[in-house]
Every structure is written in C-alpha cells, then in structure tokens.
XYZ file of C-alpha atoms in Angstrom:
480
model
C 0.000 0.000 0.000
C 3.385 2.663 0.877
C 4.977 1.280 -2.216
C 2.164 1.957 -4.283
C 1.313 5.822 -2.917
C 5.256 6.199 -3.189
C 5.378 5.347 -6.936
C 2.462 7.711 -7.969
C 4.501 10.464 -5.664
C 6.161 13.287 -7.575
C 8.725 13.237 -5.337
C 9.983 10.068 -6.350
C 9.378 10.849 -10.326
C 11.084 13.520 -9.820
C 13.938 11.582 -7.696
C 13.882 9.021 -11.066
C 14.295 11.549 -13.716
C 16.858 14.283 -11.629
C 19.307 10.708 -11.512
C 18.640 9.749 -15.327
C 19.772 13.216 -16.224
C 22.212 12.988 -13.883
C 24.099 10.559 -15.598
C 24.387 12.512 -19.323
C 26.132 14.869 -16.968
C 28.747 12.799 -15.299
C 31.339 13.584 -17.481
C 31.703 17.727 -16.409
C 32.182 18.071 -12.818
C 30.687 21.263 -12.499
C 27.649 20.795 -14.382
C 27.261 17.614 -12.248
C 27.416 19.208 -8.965
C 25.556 22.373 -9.841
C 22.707 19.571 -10.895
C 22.647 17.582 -7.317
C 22.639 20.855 -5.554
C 19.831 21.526 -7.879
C 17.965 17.986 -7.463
C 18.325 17.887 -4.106
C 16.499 21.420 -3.977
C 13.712 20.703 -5.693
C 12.774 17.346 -4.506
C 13.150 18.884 -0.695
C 10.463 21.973 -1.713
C 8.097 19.135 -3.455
C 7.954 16.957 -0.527
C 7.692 19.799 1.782
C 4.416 20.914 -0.399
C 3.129 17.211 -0.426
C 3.372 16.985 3.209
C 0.271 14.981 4.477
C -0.898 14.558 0.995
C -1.537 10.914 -0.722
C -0.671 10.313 -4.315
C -2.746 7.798 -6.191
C -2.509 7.065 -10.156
C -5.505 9.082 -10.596
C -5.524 12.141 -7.921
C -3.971 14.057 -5.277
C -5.586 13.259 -1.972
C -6.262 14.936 0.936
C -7.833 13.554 4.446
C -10.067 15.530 6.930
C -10.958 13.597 9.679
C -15.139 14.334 11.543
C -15.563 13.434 15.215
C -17.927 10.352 14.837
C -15.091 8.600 13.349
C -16.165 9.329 9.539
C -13.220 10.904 6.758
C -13.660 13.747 4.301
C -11.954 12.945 1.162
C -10.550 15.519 -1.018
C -9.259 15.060 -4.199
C -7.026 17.855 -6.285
C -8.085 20.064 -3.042
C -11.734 19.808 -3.561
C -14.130 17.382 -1.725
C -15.119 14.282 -3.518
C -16.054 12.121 -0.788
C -17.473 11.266 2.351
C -16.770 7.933 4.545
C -19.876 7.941 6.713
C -20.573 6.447 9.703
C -23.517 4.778 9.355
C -23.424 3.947 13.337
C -24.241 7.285 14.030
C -25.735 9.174 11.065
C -28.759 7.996 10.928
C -30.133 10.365 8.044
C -27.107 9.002 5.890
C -28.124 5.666 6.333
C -31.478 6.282 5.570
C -30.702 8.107 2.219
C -28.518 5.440 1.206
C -30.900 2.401 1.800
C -33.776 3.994 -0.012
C -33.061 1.846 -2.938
C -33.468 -1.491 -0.814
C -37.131 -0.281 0.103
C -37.738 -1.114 -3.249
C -36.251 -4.352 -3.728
C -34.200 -7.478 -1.314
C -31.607 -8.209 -3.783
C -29.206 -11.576 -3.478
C -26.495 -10.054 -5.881
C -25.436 -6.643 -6.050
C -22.549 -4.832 -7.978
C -21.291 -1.950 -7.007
C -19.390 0.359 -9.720
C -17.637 3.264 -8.168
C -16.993 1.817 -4.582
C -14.892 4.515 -3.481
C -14.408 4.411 0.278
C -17.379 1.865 1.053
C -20.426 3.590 1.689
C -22.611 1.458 -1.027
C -20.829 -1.917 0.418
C -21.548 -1.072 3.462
C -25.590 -0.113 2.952
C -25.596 -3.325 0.889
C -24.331 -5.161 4.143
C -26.274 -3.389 6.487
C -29.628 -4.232 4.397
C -28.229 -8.164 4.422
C -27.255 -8.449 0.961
C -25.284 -11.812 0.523
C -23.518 -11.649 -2.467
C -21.644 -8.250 -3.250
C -19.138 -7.247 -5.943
C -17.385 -3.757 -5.794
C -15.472 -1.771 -8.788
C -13.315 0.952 -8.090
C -10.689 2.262 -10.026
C -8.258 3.710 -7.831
C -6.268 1.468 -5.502
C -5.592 4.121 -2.868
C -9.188 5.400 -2.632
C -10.239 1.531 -1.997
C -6.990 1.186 -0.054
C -8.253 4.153 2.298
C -11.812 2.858 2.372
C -9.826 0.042 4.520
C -10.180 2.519 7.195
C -14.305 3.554 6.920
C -15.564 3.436 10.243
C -18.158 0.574 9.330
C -15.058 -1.311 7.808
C -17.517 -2.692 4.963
C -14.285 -3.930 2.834
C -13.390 -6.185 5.678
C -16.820 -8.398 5.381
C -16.567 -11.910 4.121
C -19.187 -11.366 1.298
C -17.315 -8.333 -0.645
C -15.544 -8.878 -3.373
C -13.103 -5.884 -4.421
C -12.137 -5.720 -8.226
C -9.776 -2.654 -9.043
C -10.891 -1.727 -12.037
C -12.272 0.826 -14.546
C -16.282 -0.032 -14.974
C -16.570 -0.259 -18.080
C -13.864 -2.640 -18.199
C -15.300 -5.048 -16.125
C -18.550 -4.653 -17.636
C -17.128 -6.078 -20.758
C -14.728 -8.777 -18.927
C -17.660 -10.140 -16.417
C -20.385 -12.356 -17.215
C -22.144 -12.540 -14.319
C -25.873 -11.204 -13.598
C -26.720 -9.548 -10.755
C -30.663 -8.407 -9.066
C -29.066 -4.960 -8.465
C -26.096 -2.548 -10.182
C -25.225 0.513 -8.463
C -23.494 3.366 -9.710
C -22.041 5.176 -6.860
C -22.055 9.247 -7.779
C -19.492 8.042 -10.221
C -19.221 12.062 -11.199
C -16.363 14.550 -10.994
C -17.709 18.345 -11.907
C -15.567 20.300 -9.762
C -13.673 21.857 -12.108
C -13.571 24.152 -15.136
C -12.070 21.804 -17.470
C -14.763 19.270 -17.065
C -16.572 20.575 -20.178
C -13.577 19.974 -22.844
C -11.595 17.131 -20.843
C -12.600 14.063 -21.352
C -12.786 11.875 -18.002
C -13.351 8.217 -17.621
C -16.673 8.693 -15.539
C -17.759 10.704 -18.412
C -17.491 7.341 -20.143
C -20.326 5.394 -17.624
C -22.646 7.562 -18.637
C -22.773 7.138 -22.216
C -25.921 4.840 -23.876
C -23.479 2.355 -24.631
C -22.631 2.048 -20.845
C -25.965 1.792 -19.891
C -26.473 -0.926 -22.152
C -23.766 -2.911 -20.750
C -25.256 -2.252 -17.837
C -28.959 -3.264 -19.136
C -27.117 -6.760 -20.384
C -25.691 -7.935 -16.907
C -29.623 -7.153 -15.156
C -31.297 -10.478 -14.172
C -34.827 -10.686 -15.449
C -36.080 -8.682 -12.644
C -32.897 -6.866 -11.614
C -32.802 -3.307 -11.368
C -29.635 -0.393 -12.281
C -29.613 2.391 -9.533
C -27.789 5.833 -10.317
C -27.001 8.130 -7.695
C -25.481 11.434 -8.678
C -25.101 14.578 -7.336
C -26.753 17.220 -9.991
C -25.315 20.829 -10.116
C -27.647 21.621 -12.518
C -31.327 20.604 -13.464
C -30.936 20.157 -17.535
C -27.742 17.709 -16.101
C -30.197 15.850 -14.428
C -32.823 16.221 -17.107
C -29.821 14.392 -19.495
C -29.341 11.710 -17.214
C -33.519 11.076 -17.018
C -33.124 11.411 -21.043
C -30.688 8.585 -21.300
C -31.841 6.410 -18.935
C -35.402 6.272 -20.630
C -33.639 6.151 -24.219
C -31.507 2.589 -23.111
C -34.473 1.426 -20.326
C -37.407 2.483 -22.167
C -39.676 -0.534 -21.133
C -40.456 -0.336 -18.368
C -40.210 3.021 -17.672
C -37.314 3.842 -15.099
C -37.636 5.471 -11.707
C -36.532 9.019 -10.538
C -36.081 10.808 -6.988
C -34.984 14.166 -6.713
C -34.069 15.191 -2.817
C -31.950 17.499 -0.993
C -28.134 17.814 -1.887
C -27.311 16.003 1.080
C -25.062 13.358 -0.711
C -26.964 13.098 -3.686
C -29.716 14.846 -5.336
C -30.896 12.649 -7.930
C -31.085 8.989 -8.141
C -32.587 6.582 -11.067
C -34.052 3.340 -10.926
C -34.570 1.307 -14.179
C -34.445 -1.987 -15.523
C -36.998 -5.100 -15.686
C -37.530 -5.175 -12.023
C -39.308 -1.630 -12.435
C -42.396 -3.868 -13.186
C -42.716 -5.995 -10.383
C -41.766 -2.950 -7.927
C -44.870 -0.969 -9.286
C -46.751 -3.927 -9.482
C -46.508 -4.603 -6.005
C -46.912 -0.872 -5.273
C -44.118 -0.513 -3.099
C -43.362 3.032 -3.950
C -43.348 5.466 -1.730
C -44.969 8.389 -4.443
C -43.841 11.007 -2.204
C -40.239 10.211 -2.858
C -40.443 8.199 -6.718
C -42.189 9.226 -10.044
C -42.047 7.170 -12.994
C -40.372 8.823 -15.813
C -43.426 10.127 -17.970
C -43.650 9.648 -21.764
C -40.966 12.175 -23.402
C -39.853 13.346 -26.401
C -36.208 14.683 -26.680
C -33.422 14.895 -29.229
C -31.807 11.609 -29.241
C -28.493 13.324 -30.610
C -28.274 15.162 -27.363
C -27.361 12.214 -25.398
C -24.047 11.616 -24.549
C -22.579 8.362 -26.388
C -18.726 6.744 -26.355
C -17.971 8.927 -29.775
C -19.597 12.123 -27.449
C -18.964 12.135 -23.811
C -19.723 15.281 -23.003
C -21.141 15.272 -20.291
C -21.175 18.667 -18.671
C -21.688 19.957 -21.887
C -25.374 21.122 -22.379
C -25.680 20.887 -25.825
C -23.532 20.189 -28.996
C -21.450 23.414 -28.728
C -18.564 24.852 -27.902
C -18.303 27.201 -24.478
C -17.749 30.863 -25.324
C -14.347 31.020 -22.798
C -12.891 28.221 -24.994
C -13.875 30.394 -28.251
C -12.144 33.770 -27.307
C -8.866 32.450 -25.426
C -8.795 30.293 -29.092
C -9.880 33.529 -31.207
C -6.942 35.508 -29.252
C -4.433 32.463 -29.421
C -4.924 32.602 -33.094
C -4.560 36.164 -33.849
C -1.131 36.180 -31.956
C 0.251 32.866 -33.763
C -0.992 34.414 -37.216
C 0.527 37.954 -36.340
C 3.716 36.186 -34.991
C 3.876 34.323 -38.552
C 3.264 37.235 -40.574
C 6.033 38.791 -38.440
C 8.950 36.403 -38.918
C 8.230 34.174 -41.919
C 9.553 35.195 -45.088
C 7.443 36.986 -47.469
C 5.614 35.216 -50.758
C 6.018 31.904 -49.036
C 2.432 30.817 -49.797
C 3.098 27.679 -51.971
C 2.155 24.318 -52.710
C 4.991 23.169 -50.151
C 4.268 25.087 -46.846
C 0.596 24.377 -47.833
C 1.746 20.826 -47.446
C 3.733 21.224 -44.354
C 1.180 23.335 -43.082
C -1.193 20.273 -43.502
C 0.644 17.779 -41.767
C 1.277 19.963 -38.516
C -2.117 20.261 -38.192
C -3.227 16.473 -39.260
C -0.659 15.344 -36.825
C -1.994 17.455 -33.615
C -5.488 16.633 -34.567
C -4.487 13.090 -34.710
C -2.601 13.443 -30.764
C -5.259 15.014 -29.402
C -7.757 11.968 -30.489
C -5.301 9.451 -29.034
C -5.418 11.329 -25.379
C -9.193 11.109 -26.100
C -9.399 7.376 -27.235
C -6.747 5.595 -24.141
C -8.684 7.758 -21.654
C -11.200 5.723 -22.170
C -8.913 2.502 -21.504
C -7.175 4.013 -18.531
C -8.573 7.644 -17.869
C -7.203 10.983 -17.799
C -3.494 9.726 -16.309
C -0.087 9.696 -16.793
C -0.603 6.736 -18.141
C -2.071 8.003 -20.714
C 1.034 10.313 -21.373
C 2.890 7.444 -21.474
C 1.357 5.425 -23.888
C 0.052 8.162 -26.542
C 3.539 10.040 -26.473
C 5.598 7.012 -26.191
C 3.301 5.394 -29.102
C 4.144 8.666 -31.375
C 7.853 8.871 -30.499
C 7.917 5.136 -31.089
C 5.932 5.316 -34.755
C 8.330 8.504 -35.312
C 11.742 6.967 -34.778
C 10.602 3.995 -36.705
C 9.639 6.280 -39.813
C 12.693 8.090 -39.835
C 14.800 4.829 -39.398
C 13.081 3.479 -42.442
C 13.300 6.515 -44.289
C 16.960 6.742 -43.377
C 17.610 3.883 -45.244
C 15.050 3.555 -47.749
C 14.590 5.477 -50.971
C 10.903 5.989 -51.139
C 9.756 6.244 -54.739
C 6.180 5.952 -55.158
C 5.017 8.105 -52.379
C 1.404 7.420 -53.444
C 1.446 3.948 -51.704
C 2.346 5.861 -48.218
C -0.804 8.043 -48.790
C -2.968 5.199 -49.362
C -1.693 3.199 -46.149
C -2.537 6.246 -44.137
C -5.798 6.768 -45.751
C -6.369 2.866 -44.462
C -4.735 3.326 -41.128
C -7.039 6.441 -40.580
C -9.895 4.434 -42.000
C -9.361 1.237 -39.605
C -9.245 4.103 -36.392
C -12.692 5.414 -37.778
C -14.046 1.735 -37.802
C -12.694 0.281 -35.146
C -14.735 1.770 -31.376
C -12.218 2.302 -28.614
C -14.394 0.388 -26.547
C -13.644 -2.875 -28.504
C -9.866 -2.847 -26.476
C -12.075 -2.714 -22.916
C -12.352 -6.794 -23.157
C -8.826 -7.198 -23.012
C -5.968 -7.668 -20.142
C -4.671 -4.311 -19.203
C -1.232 -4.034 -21.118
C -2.050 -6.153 -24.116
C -5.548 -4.026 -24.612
C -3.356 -0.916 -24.396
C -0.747 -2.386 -26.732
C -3.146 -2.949 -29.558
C -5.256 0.221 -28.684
C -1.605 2.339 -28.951
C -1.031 0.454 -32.195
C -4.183 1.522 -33.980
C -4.043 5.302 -32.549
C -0.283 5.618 -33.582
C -0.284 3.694 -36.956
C -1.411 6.764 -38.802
C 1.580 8.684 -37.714
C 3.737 6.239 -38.380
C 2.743 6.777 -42.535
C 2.565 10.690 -41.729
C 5.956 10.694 -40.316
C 7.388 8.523 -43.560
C 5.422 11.281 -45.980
C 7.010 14.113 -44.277
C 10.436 12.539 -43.738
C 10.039 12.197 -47.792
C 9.272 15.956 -48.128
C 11.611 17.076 -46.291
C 14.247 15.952 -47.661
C 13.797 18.083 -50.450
C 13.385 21.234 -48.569
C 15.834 24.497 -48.702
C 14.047 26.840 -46.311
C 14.146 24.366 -43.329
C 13.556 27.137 -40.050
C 10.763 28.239 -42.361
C 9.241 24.875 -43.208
C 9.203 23.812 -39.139
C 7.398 27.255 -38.334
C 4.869 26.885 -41.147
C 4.551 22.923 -39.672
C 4.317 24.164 -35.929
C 1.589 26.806 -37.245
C 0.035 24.179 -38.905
C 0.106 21.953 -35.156
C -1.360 25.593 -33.650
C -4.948 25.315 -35.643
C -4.926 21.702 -35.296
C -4.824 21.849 -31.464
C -7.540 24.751 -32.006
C -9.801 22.896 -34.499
C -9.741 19.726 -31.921
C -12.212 21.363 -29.693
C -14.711 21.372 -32.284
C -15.557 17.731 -32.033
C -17.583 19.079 -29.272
C-alpha cells in the first residue's frame, strides 16, 4: 500500500528523472554538482508541499478527519467524498438504503466503490452476495479505514478496475447494479476534458449495464446534480436505453446526492406490487427529446449542455490565433504561400489533430493519467523513430502507396470503437489500442520525412509545420 502511494509520488518521479539526467552529466564536474545541488532542492520543496498529501494514479488526496469517526476525502483540493458512519448518522443511512425499500436483492454490484459507503448499505440491508469496482487502488486502499469497515466483510468482493472494463470482462448477472455518484464536476475543465466517468454515462454504458440485469434486476444511479438540464440528461438517457419499463426518478436534498434513477426489468414488479413510496419516486413520464443530445462513447460530453462549444474556450482560441498568425506574418519570409508550406502546413495540423484523439481514445482505456502520457507520447515517439529509421535507409519512390496506407490506417481508427480494447488484459488491450491510434503517424511521419528531404528553407518549413500543429490543437475542440 506505501509502495504503491510512493510510486504515484512526484517526489519520487522527480527523484527518477533528476538521476537519469544525472548521468548525461557525469562527465563535467561542475555541471554535475551544480545539478545535485539543484535535485536535491527541488525534490526537498516538493515533498515539503506534499506533506500529508496521498498520491494515487488518478488524484492528489487529501484527508479531513469528523468526530464520529467518519473521513472527508478531497481530491485535487476539492471534496469528492465522504466515509460515513452509518453507526451514528442515521439520516445518511437512511438516504442510502432507499433503494433497498424497493427491492431485497441476493447479488449486487457496485461500480464506483470509493471508500465503502454502497458496500456497506448493501451489508447493512443483508445483501449476501456483493461485488465492488473501483478504479483507484488508494481510494479503496483508504476505504480500509471507513468506520463501518464494509471492505473487511466476508461477502465483498473488491475488483480494481475501470467499470466499463469489467462490464465487458464479467459475465455474471446480478438483481441490483449501483453506480455510486461516479461524477467529478468540480472543475472548469470538465466541459472539454474528457474523463473516464464521463465514459459510464454514455448509452453504450448503460447498455452494458442493461445486459448484466437479471430478469427482474434493477440499475440504480445516484449522482449529485449541479444543474437541473444535467439531471434532465441523465432522465433522457436512462429512458432512451431502459425504455420498457419506464425507469424510476427521486430528486431530494443535496445532502449526498440529489438525484437517483431506478430502471431496468424489475421496475415492473416494484410498481406492481406498489411498493413506492410516491412522495419520494415518479415514474419517468412519456418524453420526447433529441436523441443526438445524449451523450454516447464517440460524445462524452457530459457537462456539456448541448452540442457546442463554451464561449471562454472560443475567445482564449480567437486571441491564441490572432497572436500565432501575427507572430507568422512577423517572422516568416514573405511570398512563401506555396504548394509546399501548404503541405507542411497540412501535416502539422493532421498530426496534432491526430494526438489530441489518441489522449481522447486511451482515456477511455485508462482515464485521464499519466498513463495516458505514457502510452500516446511514447506510441508517437515510437511510430516517429521507426519512420525516420526506415526513411533513413530507404529510398521511397512511389510516395502514393504511403498516402494510401494512411488513408487505411485512418480508415481502420474510424471503424474500429475504442471500446472494442475494454475486453482485453490491461497491457495487451493498451498495446493494440496504442497500435491503432499511432499507426497513422507512423505513414505521416514517412510522408514528411520524404518531403523534407527536399526542402531548402528548413527554419521556415518547421514554423509553417508548428503553425500548422497551432490550428490543429484549435480545431480539436470542435468535435464538441
């Protein structure tokens, strides 16, 4: 558990990296010395400012300890969680068990564990059989210490996992699925970033959830709504995938969560045998909406209202753009405008377009990480070197043929859903998945390697290709 909060630690990363570069210097004394006194510096200021703080793969975590024994948790300094104690909050408990006044389930799965609370409801309403998902080892590593110690019961089983991973690896059926206020809107970037919990919301996920419902099992989704036409999107999708019967809804207080949806076969029997409480549920009425509003795998918006792009994102771009394009007009030399920077001009731009997809594609294998640093940037550098190697060597003299292998790679990557890698064993799925994402730049890299071999002006030809990479970035944000 140390080991694994000590890896994630920048401290240590930036232990590894000060001692790799270290070593190019070991040959001049003085540069050497000047970089220890230098690394030893700034690794003492970082820990200092980490002080207290857990790392995990995923966030930067804080703990606030309450009197009755319960733990704020905060992630990235804001709160994300609380580990109640269900001992003494009685309102809590309450709250959390209003799904099991619908329905005694034998099997339940839990998606979005966190620190325990659902496992522990589940236990405390005598649930026998009870599978929890949570991504983040340190968050379930933490929930360890939950004052109702729910991970500790013989009948949990933990899987660390992404959901929608599991969802495509298990084959089980359960009478109940939970998703536990899988939802991160804290922050600003949350419209344009894509997140991993934006991905359990999408109709595909609900789907997979639909498909692992017994014949009278029921999907519960708790979520805490800032907005209502959030909430109204959730309702939206949920009827779209659960259509018949028609799902659940209760809207309460914020007090944990504010909105919580109950769908799936079961639906039937529980208004059958009138055990709603119609003071707390309504049955989603008969609604008609705009089916390409709903957020899906290829649009996972989903703190974006509508189909759009927020107006801050449009003027910092609109003011970005004017300075790059009065910067260009400033340095690059005059009557340039030809069929070869309009060339090199395309490929910058193809090739940011095409980096920016691969961050958005792997986050959807392993989130918004490091890891997914790792994999899209070593994928490109990987798919670069090997194009120059092979253009190093090799005379390329029908060109044509490299345009028609990227046209397929980029074809395949249109075809092929980066959901289809979710079935597979962690490093080999991301393996392939890099593969696909990176194979296009691999030909790109070979067609400008061929170009450029021919070029005289080459300061000119990299600004007109880093211009190029400028609007690329830019034009990115309008697949929202």
């Amino acid at each position: 558990s140390f080991l694994g909060r000590g890896l994630n630690s920048p401290t240590v990363w930036f232990t590894i990296i000060g001692f790799l570069t270290l070593w190019f210097l070991k040959n001049k004394l003085s540069h050497f010395l000047f970089g220890i006194l230098f690394l030893s510096t700034t690794v003492f200021v970082i820990n200092k400012n980490s002080m207290g703080e857990i790392w995990s793969p995923y966030y930067n975590i804080q703990i606030k300890n309450n009197e009755d024994s319960s733990f704020n948790l905060y992630v990235n300094k804001f709160f994300h969680q609380q580990a109640v104690n269900f001992s003494s909050n009685t309102k809590a408990k309450e709250k959390y068990s209003l799904p099991y006044t619908l329905k005694s389930p034998k099997k339940v799965l839990i998606l979005g564990a966190g620190t325990g609370n659902d496992i522990a409801t589940a236990i405390m309403n005598n649930v026998p059989e009870i599978s929890a998902v949570e991504i983040d080892p340190v968050i379930a590593d933490l929930g360890k210490n939950h004052p109702n110690l729910p991970y500790k019961n013989t009948n949990v089983k933990l899987f660390i996992d992404d959901a929608r991973s599991f969802l495509k690896k298990d084959k089980s059926k359960y009478d109940m699925i939970i998703l536990g206020t899988l939802d991160s809107h804290a922050l600003l970037s949350a419209m344009s970033t894509i997140r991993l919990d934006n991905f359990i919301y999408t109709t595909e996920s609900f789907k997979d959830i639909k498909g692992h419902l017994t014949s009278d099992g029921v999907a519960v989704l708790l979520f805490s709504v800032p907005t209502q036409w959030l909430g109204e999107k959730l309702i939206k999708t949920s009827a779209f995938v659960f259509e018949n019967p028609r799902p659940l809804f209760y809207t309460g207080d914020s007090f944990l969560y504010n909105l919580m949806i109950v769908a799936g076969p079961g639906v039937e029997s529980i208004t059958a045998d009138n055990k709603i409480d119609k003071t707390l549920f309504k049955q989603i009425p008969n609604m008609t909406y705009d089916i390409y509003e709903l957020p899906t795998d290829d649009w996972p918006y989903l703190y974006l209202q509508g189909r759009n792009i927020p107006s801050h994102y449009l003027k910092v771009i609109a003011v970005l753009l004017i300075m790059s394009f009065i910067a260009l007009h400033v340095a690059a030399p005059k009557n340039q405008l030809t069929k070869e920077t309009l060339n090199f001009f395309s490929l910058g731009t193809a090739f940011l377009l095409l980096e920016t997809k691969s961050v958005t594609t792997l986050s959807l294998l392993f989130g918004s990480t490091w890891t997914v640093n790792l994999f899209v940037f070593g994928g490109i550098l990987i798919m670069v070197l090997l194009a120059n190697t092979l253009a190093s060597k090799v005379t390329i003299k029908r060109i044509w043929v490299i345009y028609i292998l990227l046209g397929l790679s980029l074809l395949l990557n249109l075809l092929v859903p980066p959901s289809y890698f979710l079935g597979y064993k962690f490093f080999f799925g991301a393996i392939l998945a890099t593969i696909l994402v990176s194979l296009p730049l691999f030909f790109s890299s070979l067609i400008f390697s061929h170009h450029f071999k021919s070029v005289s002006q080459i300061k000119t030809m990299y600004g007109i290709n880093l211009m190029g990479a400028v609007l690329g970035g830019f034009l990115e944000y309008t697949s929202m």
